[in-house]
Amino acid sequence: MLTRTSPGQSLSDGRNMGEGKVTIFGGSRLGKLLRKPPRLPPRLPPEDGKSNRNLNSESKWIERQQSVKKAFIHAWSGYKKYAMGYDELMPLSHRGVDGLGGLGATILDALDTAMIMGADEVVSEASTWVETQLSNRISQKGQVNLFETTIRVLGGLLSAYHLSSAEATSAPKAAVYLEIAKNLADHLLSAFTSSPTAIPYSDVILHDSSARPAPGGSSSTSEVSTLQLEFNYLSTISGDPKYSVAAMKVLEHMKTLPKVEGLVPIYINPHTGEFSGENIRLGSRGDSYYEYLLKVWLQKRASQDTNVTYLHNMYEEAMKGVRHRLVRKSIPNGLVFVGELPYGANGEFSPKMDHLPGGLGCLPPGISIYFVLSNQHLHCTLALGATKGFTKETAMRDNLLNFEDLENLKLAEDLAKTCFEMYSVTSTGLAPEIAYFHTEEYSEGGLNGGNKSSEYINDIIIKQADRHNLLRPETVESLFVLYRITEDPKYREWGWQIFEAFENFTRVDSGGYTSLDDVTTIPPHRRDKMETFFLGETLKYLYLLFGDSSLIPLDKFVFNTEAHPIPIEGAIKKE
């Protein structure tokens, strides 16, 4: 199935070497990432029509995977040409911008994607910049957000460390990645040590290793609880427990706080250690709290010196709360979606807008419900929580699934269907940042997505202020996880449709891809911004979706919330 072509467009060179051996990816030895050797297509006689169809199907997905790699190289080319060293590319105005503290966030998000794809030239360019420039940036830059810097920059360094440490020729670079990661984390620790409670401050001043709370005083619940995968792994590979101890104190403290069926408000005060307000939602500022409850448990559950059972208990309670309080269906066609409780557990659903990166305001309260793209992390969480990263077939065979697991997996599939329809209901085939849903209590006409042939055009409402697309990865992440778990080819087909829409409407000929202002009109107006997560997440998940499931297997890795793969403790045997 995986054969080598030219060096510039090398495919994953899978070598069936038996249990415990390695697979070569794009010419680079990335260590023992496999549970079993990659499946190779059978050599079957030409007269076997069914077999030929299988071979053609595999060939189709190899070709599509390479299309994603070409898109990644095109995205990088624009960044390299116009914005090298800046956080993000403005692809239409041909310049760079520092919106994330000036640590070259696109480079750190792209590095492990390039390693996984075997894009060796990009790896060389990105790693050279990291080795020669990043340490100086860390010592000289000013204010950065603890969460964003951890998931993008620290996460990128740690993933690059792992992927390169198994390759003899890259071992010196791996050591450099580790040293820079420790340096950065030492600066970031001030967010924990400056706070009077276990809840860290939101921002760090790098050049003097000081920290300060966010304006208003409260930290985002999801931000302070989405640091643990990275700090835990850094402690593991550095041998210094201080990083893990600081980060895990956050979750240990949250265990003691009152909740509503496992659901928590989206703000927490570092001065008091208590939740602030009553707003409960799975969108921004709330989503990855639930994601990391599960993922940190998966990461640490095999550890002999850590009892993290409480994390799985908190996760299970929260998922029951989601099903009981937040899940609804649209009319007339019954799309399953998740709402929010902005006024607390006893309040009504409201259309209050999320303050996502696009800069959104608030609408008058009412009884409508909306679905935010960022809460699509829930689908992956539900699916991973059900099977623990194994395929559904394997989990069923080994009696790993109970009734609740099956309920969660079904909900994950239903929500993924809704997310895909948010793409297909628009004229461009790309989803808006936010969509509302018709319910018995709420309806609003004249705000459809523009695709008159969509079966769900009357279920989904897209308001004028919400029609932008930021090249977000959450839906393709869901498709990737669900394909790996269910092995249902429809998720690959949906992913290909989304990729084609990105190619048709967001590709910039001079290099890079751009966000859009309105996905319901053709041609859409372009916004002039390529988010770092397009290279770090969106294209990475599409590449993995179209590839063999033995590449970064879900029972051996957890992806941090920025799609940087981190090994599960004890899952990958050392040589």
Steps between C-alpha positions, in 0.01 A plus 500: 500500500777744590771529240778746437481746213738785432684652799304824469164326516588192702215297638513316830733209434335231710715194553340189641772414749303315766391586851710757683667634187470849358348663200679751282299816434610715209857383541516568875502234770243617754532219748266231617173667412325181395293252690523273199657526156310713246249310294623438147255440214482138390657401170192370323437378147381765253178310428382551859285810452432555870869478581582749229247739648670468839839573344357797315343628819831484689676669210237775507564576866877498457456754221268712712740487791771635272265781393485605865879489522523727194253740664715504813813580299310778320383642833855490634641660184289810554597518866870451423496758223314778679487433874788275613548548874168673556214325674262509204482573129278766341491327159323774304710792620818289494621572852532343841335593827573414864170429668618229738800654671757487221637148551453388139184305577441385141847340493437306820154391386631391159817315607351169612248507213795518260671213683191281478455580131866447415527857371874502561575846361240658726636304796849633426384862467279492807749316722785733401292799608409333829864413574638845416223743594249372753711513816578868444133570441406331828749709698405830336126501429230654716149383583374164374191301585582194712248276325573598139875482553475160667280331243672647192865568581574263789278231348673538165844469657403190697346324202803585286721364778321167501481460123867581455641325808443155346706591194874468552591780260256739669586415862714817544205710383272318741730604784475860386119483491499366855730772632293775338180342632641499854610862462156607382320299769721651770377844392139382483514355852482854635128494417463228764746629760363856487143393573379466860304186408548192284341689209768673290487854369413529132800696370879487535760770435779296346799732536470520879305179571217683671127435466174688523129414502273569206311831488210458738695254712351167394670234292330285238405160642606322182831684481625413849389138462661455157867505599544160659585275203791722408637561851462131593693386195773758560546365853520147362772573246694753710488303824388811687156462664444873560317554170251219555448585866403859422263410217332205672421711809248684280297187429539373855358829624215497248403155627400666828279773350119476469365402159165451330490136389871532426456822299691812602486877430738637240693733736701437815665754732869438577479721811224298666530168319123504441298497179373840382150551366255236388556477124525132402587410143714265298616771263796731548635536855328176599571235238848367566443461875293192417742394229799497737316316778497202268832552324704552816345184642593314181852642517563414865282199579783248454732697727590310816543809718190698404137443588296679234180300531326816621545654155308220331229525764469875436488437126227237528289722724539792259398296197185391682433866570550587133252236387247601766519880482656617175405267213203594278370434146414749229181512298384395250772239438635417843867601494655432840682796655626634832375823657618705798379623838624860525289572810591185688346159547152635568499760222372471146703447188611830349657620173773696677796512265836336567802726503703297255815628328298677232378757752128450552243699692187399688144463382181554702410208727232257391417133482692408186799271498821526303788272426858629514766335290744485788282262700562238236783382726210325674459249216861386521481486878185287493643263241839462669333458837286219367774283346818641664650540153439146378274431204136435579540149361790426733327655800185297433699179455687554826187605693636848569173682430209539739162647419609852592806474274273403210270794579796738498633360173157535339479861620847569359392368159176701509687819585755437224212468254370839618843656460537368148156636407614841624751481214274355234215744569705799380568621147877454541485166680680657797343539843427831670661576834163468676165358398161503669238230472127509453321358801140497614575812705709689247486572130638773278452515125716627214834402658591176326838390374429550132511138380139451393556130434591422861250286687571704813464851362200561729666354810807722506495878551812705424490859621680776311766553768589130515566413136880509511730198481840501668637177344407319820594133555234374740276324250781322317642401839165338577497322165855373555427359845168347398651340190780349706249362752207393280692437173196640316621639162234775498719705734780496245259607225368785712857608575585504130200722425616744767857497370380574146299796631811635673691461174228667294441805717787561743816424300708808414702455182802692629526267800292415804129469573267764634200530731167607351246764601185333364465132412145543366595702191708423191758632455553547874677811626844412637616602847884498458606269784647151509463367853786287631263211563435458128849349467515352848154345515273525196742363242659257746167339584402480133832335416454246779135445404602396149796290613554163662372471856838374624642852458480664845258237639239620748578230755861621524462879474278777625477818297515818700233756421725647229543156334856438620529123564635406843580138587288320755717390791603137462335456160815531290779261594853631508771327307 
